[in-house]
Amino acid sequence: EAQVTQNPRYLITVTGKKLTVTCSQNMNHEYMSWYRQDPGLGLRQIYYSMNVEVTDKGDVPEGYKVSRKEKRNFPLILESPSPNQTSLYFCASSDTGGFNTGELFFGEGSRLTVL
Amino acid sequence: GQSLEQPSEVTAVEGAIVQINCTYQTSGFYGLSWYQQHDGGAPTFLSYNALDGLEETGRFSSFLSRSDSYGYLLLQELQMKDSASYFCAARSNDYKLSFGAGTTVTVRA
């Protein structure tokens, strides 16, 4: 089954404790992206990657890191989480043709709470 | 950067037609997409316009006017299952995809 898988789905952590949210897709997609969703703000792009070893900042990259060492994986790293990073996070992917048609495939989301 | 405006809420009865407008301000605009999201679940793709005009996909249609920086999503023959949030998203030439804040559609019996 074609899918984008995120882990963990739910996490409660404390300020300053490094964490990684993994994202993996099995569709051989070139493009991958991370979004955060907060009430009233819609989805805001954190980072995106056009292909392996190619990443770029989205609209809200502060406090986050990403890497794209393999085509299928695009982990999101919070080196020192803070309470303002409490949010619902989505990973998404598409192939080049799909991206040209605006179609992203989203994971189920990861709800992160930073105390 | 990108800025997209859409209404926050729309309420309608079953069987009705709803139009969700989206205006955008963007540099390097490439195309406009629409997504549906139920109760914080994964957003799902509905439609996309890169050229001016209407795209029809079943009960859902989407329209774009590049000269007016405006688009809309039309939901016809509303069903209870259409109660959800709907987002417009603008793709730019630098491969970014920016979303509006979303419109919550409530369908009443």
PDB file of C-alpha atoms in Angstrom:
ATOM      1  CA  GLU A   1       0.000   0.000   0.000  1.00  0.00           C
ATOM      2  CA  ALA A   2       1.336   3.422  -0.986  1.00  0.00           C
ATOM      3  CA  GLN A   3       1.788   5.504   2.120  1.00  0.00           C
ATOM      4  CA  VAL A   4       3.685   8.100   4.104  1.00  0.00           C
ATOM      5  CA  THR A   5       4.485   6.875   7.602  1.00  0.00           C
ATOM      6  CA  GLN A   6       5.323   9.127  10.530  1.00  0.00           C
ATOM      7  CA  ASN A   7       6.542   8.146  13.992  1.00  0.00           C
ATOM      8  CA  PRO A   8       5.764   8.759  16.727  1.00  0.00           C
ATOM      9  CA  ARG A   9       2.110   9.646  16.262  1.00  0.00           C
ATOM     10  CA  TYR A  10       1.921  11.154  19.740  1.00  0.00           C
ATOM     11  CA  LEU A  11       4.701  12.436  21.974  1.00  0.00           C
ATOM     12  CA  ILE A  12       4.901  14.406  25.179  1.00  0.00           C
ATOM     13  CA  THR A  13       8.371  15.659  26.024  1.00  0.00           C
ATOM     14  CA  VAL A  14      10.097  18.325  28.083  1.00  0.00           C
ATOM     15  CA  THR A  15      11.889  21.488  27.077  1.00  0.00           C
ATOM     16  CA  GLY A  16      15.387  20.913  25.773  1.00  0.00           C
ATOM     17  CA  LYS A  17      15.212  17.164  25.242  1.00  0.00           C
ATOM     18  CA  LYS A  18      16.240  16.423  21.668  1.00  0.00           C
ATOM     19  CA  LEU A  19      13.776  14.467  19.612  1.00  0.00           C
ATOM     20  CA  THR A  20      13.365  13.172  16.083  1.00  0.00           C
ATOM     21  CA  VAL A  21      10.145  12.593  14.186  1.00  0.00           C
ATOM     22  CA  THR A  22      10.684  10.100  11.416  1.00  0.00           C
ATOM     23  CA  CYS A  23       8.996  10.141   8.018  1.00  0.00           C
ATOM     24  CA  SER A  24       9.198   7.418   5.431  1.00  0.00           C
ATOM     25  CA  GLN A  25       7.467   7.012   2.066  1.00  0.00           C
ATOM     26  CA  ASN A  26       7.298   3.911  -0.111  1.00  0.00           C
ATOM     27  CA  MET A  27       6.331   5.604  -3.390  1.00  0.00           C
ATOM     28  CA  ASN A  28       9.833   6.529  -4.614  1.00  0.00           C
ATOM     29  CA  HIS A  29       8.901  10.202  -4.446  1.00  0.00           C
ATOM     30  CA  GLU A  30      11.549  12.846  -5.049  1.00  0.00           C
ATOM     31  CA  TYR A  31       9.856  15.641  -3.123  1.00  0.00           C
ATOM     32  CA  MET A  32       9.279  15.545   0.649  1.00  0.00           C
ATOM     33  CA  SER A  33       8.202  18.244   3.049  1.00  0.00           C
ATOM     34  CA  TRP A  34       7.354  18.948   6.692  1.00  0.00           C
ATOM     35  CA  TYR A  35       4.473  21.109   7.903  1.00  0.00           C
ATOM     36  CA  ARG A  36       3.191  22.176  11.272  1.00  0.00           C
ATOM     37  CA  GLN A  37      -0.467  22.886  11.868  1.00  0.00           C
ATOM     38  CA  ASP A  38      -1.702  25.217  14.579  1.00  0.00           C
ATOM     39  CA  PRO A  39      -5.298  26.373  15.196  1.00  0.00           C
ATOM     40  CA  GLY A  40      -6.258  29.256  12.952  1.00  0.00           C
ATOM     41  CA  LEU A  41      -2.963  29.196  11.068  1.00  0.00           C
ATOM     42  CA  GLY A  42      -3.402  26.335   8.638  1.00  0.00           C
ATOM     43  CA  LEU A  43      -0.362  24.338   7.587  1.00  0.00           C
ATOM     44  CA  ARG A  44       2.967  26.124   7.571  1.00  0.00           C
ATOM     45  CA  GLN A  45       5.934  24.658   5.758  1.00  0.00           C
ATOM     46  CA  ILE A  46       9.019  23.983   7.869  1.00  0.00           C
ATOM     47  CA  TYR A  47      11.473  22.402   5.412  1.00  0.00           C
ATOM     48  CA  TYR A  48      11.297  20.692   2.067  1.00  0.00           C
ATOM     49  CA  SER A  49      13.540  18.530  -0.061  1.00  0.00           C
ATOM     50  CA  MET A  50      13.570  18.150  -3.809  1.00  0.00           C
ATOM     51  CA  ASN A  51      15.782  15.065  -3.716  1.00  0.00           C
ATOM     52  CA  VAL A  52      18.508  13.274  -1.778  1.00  0.00           C
ATOM     53  CA  GLU A  53      20.967  15.682  -0.137  1.00  0.00           C
ATOM     54  CA  VAL A  54      18.880  18.674  -1.281  1.00  0.00           C
ATOM     55  CA  THR A  55      16.940  20.512   1.409  1.00  0.00           C
ATOM     56  CA  ASP A  56      15.631  24.046   1.756  1.00  0.00           C
ATOM     57  CA  LYS A  57      13.878  26.188   4.319  1.00  0.00           C
ATOM     58  CA  GLY A  58      10.159  26.735   4.284  1.00  0.00           C
ATOM     59  CA  ASP A  59       8.324  29.535   6.046  1.00  0.00           C
ATOM     60  CA  VAL A  60       9.008  28.515   9.676  1.00  0.00           C
ATOM     61  CA  PRO A  61      12.368  26.669   9.875  1.00  0.00           C
ATOM     62  CA  GLU A  62      13.621  28.135  13.170  1.00  0.00           C
ATOM     63  CA  GLY A  63      14.273  25.467  15.793  1.00  0.00           C
ATOM     64  CA  TYR A  64      14.160  22.571  13.339  1.00  0.00           C
ATOM     65  CA  LYS A  65      16.617  20.540  11.312  1.00  0.00           C
ATOM     66  CA  VAL A  66      16.140  17.982   8.576  1.00  0.00           C
ATOM     67  CA  SER A  67      18.255  15.592   6.578  1.00  0.00           C
ATOM     68  CA  ARG A  68      17.693  13.647   3.374  1.00  0.00           C
ATOM     69  CA  LYS A  69      20.305  10.918   3.180  1.00  0.00           C
ATOM     70  CA  GLU A  70      17.987   8.435   1.523  1.00  0.00           C
ATOM     71  CA  LYS A  71      15.180   9.051  -0.918  1.00  0.00           C
ATOM     72  CA  ARG A  72      12.528   7.399   1.217  1.00  0.00           C
ATOM     73  CA  ASN A  73      13.311   9.060   4.573  1.00  0.00           C
ATOM     74  CA  PHE A  74      13.060  12.665   5.717  1.00  0.00           C
ATOM     75  CA  PRO A  75      13.389  12.973   9.514  1.00  0.00           C
ATOM     76  CA  LEU A  76      12.534  16.163  11.384  1.00  0.00           C
ATOM     77  CA  ILE A  77      14.877  16.975  14.251  1.00  0.00           C
ATOM     78  CA  LEU A  78      14.155  19.261  17.184  1.00  0.00           C
ATOM     79  CA  GLU A  79      17.533  19.817  18.828  1.00  0.00           C
ATOM     80  CA  SER A  80      16.177  21.696  21.845  1.00  0.00           C
ATOM     81  CA  PRO A  81      12.380  21.668  21.832  1.00  0.00           C
ATOM     82  CA  SER A  82      10.482  24.558  23.373  1.00  0.00           C
ATOM     83  CA  PRO A  83       6.792  24.876  24.315  1.00  0.00           C
ATOM     84  CA  ASN A  84       6.086  26.993  21.210  1.00  0.00           C
ATOM     85  CA  GLN A  85       6.882  23.913  19.127  1.00  0.00           C
ATOM     86  CA  THR A  86       3.850  22.142  20.557  1.00  0.00           C
ATOM     87  CA  SER A  87       1.895  21.405  17.406  1.00  0.00           C
ATOM     88  CA  LEU A  88       0.542  18.844  14.957  1.00  0.00           C
ATOM     89  CA  TYR A  89       3.212  17.916  12.440  1.00  0.00           C
ATOM     90  CA  PHE A  90       2.661  16.484   8.964  1.00  0.00           C
ATOM     91  CA  CYS A  91       5.095  14.970   6.533  1.00  0.00           C
ATOM     92  CA  ALA A  92       4.169  14.937   2.852  1.00  0.00           C
ATOM     93  CA  SER A  93       5.659  13.675  -0.397  1.00  0.00           C
ATOM     94  CA  SER A  94       5.111  13.703  -4.137  1.00  0.00           C
ATOM     95  CA  ASP A  95       6.872  12.741  -7.327  1.00  0.00           C
ATOM     96  CA  THR A  96       7.955  15.470  -9.695  1.00  0.00           C
ATOM     97  CA  GLY A  97       4.927  15.051 -11.889  1.00  0.00           C
ATOM     98  CA  GLY A  98       2.663  14.966  -8.891  1.00  0.00           C
ATOM     99  CA  PHE A  99       4.258  18.073  -7.526  1.00  0.00           C
ATOM    100  CA  ASN A 100       3.615  19.824 -10.807  1.00  0.00           C
ATOM    101  CA  THR A 101      -0.068  19.059 -10.307  1.00  0.00           C
ATOM    102  CA  GLY A 102      -0.025  20.241  -6.711  1.00  0.00           C
ATOM    103  CA  GLU A 103      -0.769  16.801  -5.297  1.00  0.00           C
ATOM    104  CA  LEU A 104       0.983  15.922  -2.058  1.00  0.00           C
ATOM    105  CA  PHE A 105       0.485  12.686  -0.109  1.00  0.00           C
ATOM    106  CA  PHE A 106       0.363  13.321   3.618  1.00  0.00           C
ATOM    107  CA  GLY A 107       1.214  11.168   6.594  1.00  0.00           C
ATOM    108  CA  GLU A 108      -1.260  10.743   9.447  1.00  0.00           C
ATOM    109  CA  GLY A 109       0.383  13.404  11.564  1.00  0.00           C
ATOM    110  CA  SER A 110       2.448  13.532  14.756  1.00  0.00           C
ATOM    111  CA  ARG A 111       1.036  15.385  17.718  1.00  0.00           C
ATOM    112  CA  LEU A 112       3.865  16.814  19.788  1.00  0.00           C
ATOM    113  CA  THR A 113       3.541  18.432  23.202  1.00  0.00           C
ATOM    114  CA  VAL A 114       6.535  20.158  24.770  1.00  0.00           C
ATOM    115  CA  LEU A 115       6.188  20.886  28.484  1.00  0.00           C
TER     116      LEU A 115
ATOM    117  CA  GLY B   1       6.537  34.919   0.178  1.00  0.00           C
ATOM    118  CA  GLN B   2       2.984  33.707   0.036  1.00  0.00           C
ATOM    119  CA  SER B   3      -0.236  34.963   1.624  1.00  0.00           C
ATOM    120  CA  LEU B   4      -3.603  33.251   1.138  1.00  0.00           C
ATOM    121  CA  GLU B   5      -6.973  34.398   2.432  1.00  0.00           C
ATOM    122  CA  GLN B   6     -10.061  32.228   2.726  1.00  0.00           C
ATOM    123  CA  PRO B   7     -13.193  32.436   4.890  1.00  0.00           C
ATOM    124  CA  SER B   8     -12.930  30.752   8.278  1.00  0.00           C
ATOM    125  CA  GLU B   9     -16.343  29.072   8.324  1.00  0.00           C
ATOM    126  CA  VAL B  10     -19.222  28.157   6.025  1.00  0.00           C
ATOM    127  CA  THR B  11     -22.464  26.415   7.005  1.00  0.00           C
ATOM    128  CA  ALA B  12     -24.944  24.915   4.552  1.00  0.00           C
ATOM    129  CA  VAL B  13     -27.639  22.250   4.359  1.00  0.00           C
ATOM    130  CA  GLU B  14     -27.430  18.883   2.675  1.00  0.00           C
ATOM    131  CA  GLY B  15     -27.881  19.093  -1.060  1.00  0.00           C
ATOM    132  CA  ALA B  16     -26.799  22.729  -1.235  1.00  0.00           C
ATOM    133  CA  ILE B  17     -23.873  24.265  -3.138  1.00  0.00           C
ATOM    134  CA  VAL B  18     -20.992  25.930  -1.317  1.00  0.00           C
ATOM    135  CA  GLN B  19     -18.267  28.108  -2.808  1.00  0.00           C
ATOM    136  CA  ILE B  20     -15.045  28.665  -0.877  1.00  0.00           C
ATOM    137  CA  ASN B  21     -13.046  31.618  -2.144  1.00  0.00           C
ATOM    138  CA  CYS B  22      -9.302  31.985  -1.917  1.00  0.00           C
ATOM    139  CA  THR B  23      -7.286  35.067  -2.740  1.00  0.00           C
ATOM    140  CA  TYR B  24      -3.535  34.887  -2.828  1.00  0.00           C
ATOM    141  CA  GLN B  25      -0.556  37.191  -2.881  1.00  0.00           C
ATOM    142  CA  THR B  26       2.520  35.390  -3.973  1.00  0.00           C
ATOM    143  CA  SER B  27       5.773  35.794  -5.762  1.00  0.00           C
ATOM    144  CA  GLY B  28       6.453  33.338  -8.542  1.00  0.00           C
ATOM    145  CA  PHE B  29       2.958  31.867  -8.419  1.00  0.00           C
ATOM    146  CA  TYR B  30       2.690  28.562 -10.269  1.00  0.00           C
ATOM    147  CA  GLY B  31      -0.656  26.985  -9.361  1.00  0.00           C
ATOM    148  CA  LEU B  32      -3.423  26.616  -6.762  1.00  0.00           C
ATOM    149  CA  SER B  33      -4.398  23.368  -5.030  1.00  0.00           C
ATOM    150  CA  TRP B  34      -7.244  22.405  -2.739  1.00  0.00           C
ATOM    151  CA  TYR B  35      -7.144  19.942   0.142  1.00  0.00           C
ATOM    152  CA  GLN B  36      -9.721  18.442   2.476  1.00  0.00           C
ATOM    153  CA  GLN B  37      -9.033  17.555   6.102  1.00  0.00           C
ATOM    154  CA  HIS B  38     -11.323  15.732   8.516  1.00  0.00           C
ATOM    155  CA  ASP B  39     -10.846  16.373  12.261  1.00  0.00           C
ATOM    156  CA  GLY B  40      -7.070  16.824  12.253  1.00  0.00           C
ATOM    157  CA  GLY B  41      -6.460  13.808  10.059  1.00  0.00           C
ATOM    158  CA  ALA B  42      -4.214  13.692   7.017  1.00  0.00           C
ATOM    159  CA  PRO B  43      -5.080  16.344   4.417  1.00  0.00           C
ATOM    160  CA  THR B  44      -6.155  14.798   1.127  1.00  0.00           C
ATOM    161  CA  PHE B  45      -5.758  16.336  -2.312  1.00  0.00           C
ATOM    162  CA  LEU B  46      -8.911  17.459  -4.105  1.00  0.00           C
ATOM    163  CA  SER B  47      -8.037  19.581  -7.101  1.00  0.00           C
ATOM    164  CA  TYR B  48      -5.428  21.737  -8.816  1.00  0.00           C
ATOM    165  CA  ASN B  49      -5.425  24.659 -11.261  1.00  0.00           C
ATOM    166  CA  ALA B  50      -2.394  25.997 -13.055  1.00  0.00           C
ATOM    167  CA  LEU B  51      -4.289  27.691 -15.863  1.00  0.00           C
ATOM    168  CA  ASP B  52      -7.288  29.993 -15.767  1.00  0.00           C
ATOM    169  CA  GLY B  53     -10.619  28.279 -15.824  1.00  0.00           C
ATOM    170  CA  LEU B  54     -12.664  25.563 -14.226  1.00  0.00           C
ATOM    171  CA  GLU B  55     -11.545  22.030 -13.323  1.00  0.00           C
ATOM    172  CA  GLU B  56     -14.308  19.571 -12.526  1.00  0.00           C
ATOM    173  CA  THR B  57     -13.852  16.413 -10.471  1.00  0.00           C
ATOM    174  CA  GLY B  58     -17.168  14.815  -9.630  1.00  0.00           C
ATOM    175  CA  ARG B  59     -19.088  16.948  -7.131  1.00  0.00           C
ATOM    176  CA  PHE B  60     -16.082  19.212  -6.589  1.00  0.00           C
ATOM    177  CA  SER B  61     -14.890  21.875  -9.009  1.00  0.00           C
ATOM    178  CA  SER B  62     -12.097  24.407  -8.733  1.00  0.00           C
ATOM    179  CA  PHE B  63     -11.589  27.673 -10.554  1.00  0.00           C
ATOM    180  CA  LEU B  64      -8.606  29.952 -11.033  1.00  0.00           C
ATOM    181  CA  SER B  65      -8.179  33.488 -12.316  1.00  0.00           C
ATOM    182  CA  ARG B  66      -4.485  34.355 -12.397  1.00  0.00           C
ATOM    183  CA  SER B  67      -5.146  37.969 -13.360  1.00  0.00           C
ATOM    184  CA  ASP B  68      -7.292  38.426 -10.234  1.00  0.00           C
ATOM    185  CA  SER B  69      -5.083  36.251  -7.972  1.00  0.00           C
ATOM    186  CA  TYR B  70      -8.252  34.436  -7.037  1.00  0.00           C
ATOM    187  CA  GLY B  71      -9.625  30.953  -6.997  1.00  0.00           C
ATOM    188  CA  TYR B  72     -12.511  29.025  -5.542  1.00  0.00           C
ATOM    189  CA  LEU B  73     -13.602  25.527  -4.671  1.00  0.00           C
ATOM    190  CA  LEU B  74     -17.194  24.613  -5.458  1.00  0.00           C
ATOM    191  CA  LEU B  75     -18.837  21.811  -3.515  1.00  0.00           C
ATOM    192  CA  GLN B  76     -22.082  20.618  -5.086  1.00  0.00           C
ATOM    193  CA  GLU B  77     -24.799  18.339  -3.765  1.00  0.00           C
ATOM    194  CA  LEU B  78     -23.433  18.682  -0.265  1.00  0.00           C
ATOM    195  CA  GLN B  79     -23.397  15.553   1.879  1.00  0.00           C
ATOM    196  CA  MET B  80     -22.873  15.174   5.622  1.00  0.00           C
ATOM    197  CA  LYS B  81     -19.496  13.572   4.943  1.00  0.00           C
ATOM    198  CA  ASP B  82     -18.352  16.835   3.325  1.00  0.00           C
ATOM    199  CA  SER B  83     -18.199  18.445   6.772  1.00  0.00           C
ATOM    200  CA  ALA B  84     -14.479  19.106   7.044  1.00  0.00           C
ATOM    201  CA  SER B  85     -11.832  21.784   6.716  1.00  0.00           C
ATOM    202  CA  TYR B  86     -10.792  22.871   3.244  1.00  0.00           C
ATOM    203  CA  PHE B  87      -7.465  24.500   2.451  1.00  0.00           C
ATOM    204  CA  CYS B  88      -6.249  26.313  -0.613  1.00  0.00           C
ATOM    205  CA  ALA B  89      -2.526  26.044  -1.259  1.00  0.00           C
ATOM    206  CA  ALA B  90      -0.360  28.052  -3.624  1.00  0.00           C
ATOM    207  CA  ARG B  91       2.645  26.516  -5.289  1.00  0.00           C
ATOM    208  CA  SER B  92       5.456  28.849  -6.284  1.00  0.00           C
ATOM    209  CA  ASN B  93       8.266  28.506  -8.778  1.00  0.00           C
ATOM    210  CA  ASP B  94      10.761  27.806  -5.982  1.00  0.00           C
ATOM    211  CA  TYR B  95       8.898  24.575  -5.123  1.00  0.00           C
ATOM    212  CA  LYS B  96       7.307  25.912  -1.957  1.00  0.00           C
ATOM    213  CA  LEU B  97       3.681  25.095  -1.221  1.00  0.00           C
ATOM    214  CA  SER B  98       1.945  27.518   1.154  1.00  0.00           C
ATOM    215  CA  PHE B  99      -1.488  26.935   2.658  1.00  0.00           C
ATOM    216  CA  GLY B 100      -4.337  29.203   3.665  1.00  0.00           C
ATOM    217  CA  ALA B 101      -5.682  29.037   7.227  1.00  0.00           C
ATOM    218  CA  GLY B 102      -8.553  26.800   6.159  1.00  0.00           C
ATOM    219  CA  THR B 103     -12.340  26.989   5.871  1.00  0.00           C
ATOM    220  CA  THR B 104     -14.463  24.844   8.145  1.00  0.00           C
ATOM    221  CA  VAL B 105     -17.529  23.599   6.279  1.00  0.00           C
ATOM    222  CA  THR B 106     -20.434  22.399   8.395  1.00  0.00           C
ATOM    223  CA  VAL B 107     -23.224  20.534   6.639  1.00  0.00           C
ATOM    224  CA  ARG B 108     -26.602  20.479   8.416  1.00  0.00           C
ATOM    225  CA  ALA B 109     -29.375  18.005   7.804  1.00  0.00           C
TER     226      ALA B 109
END
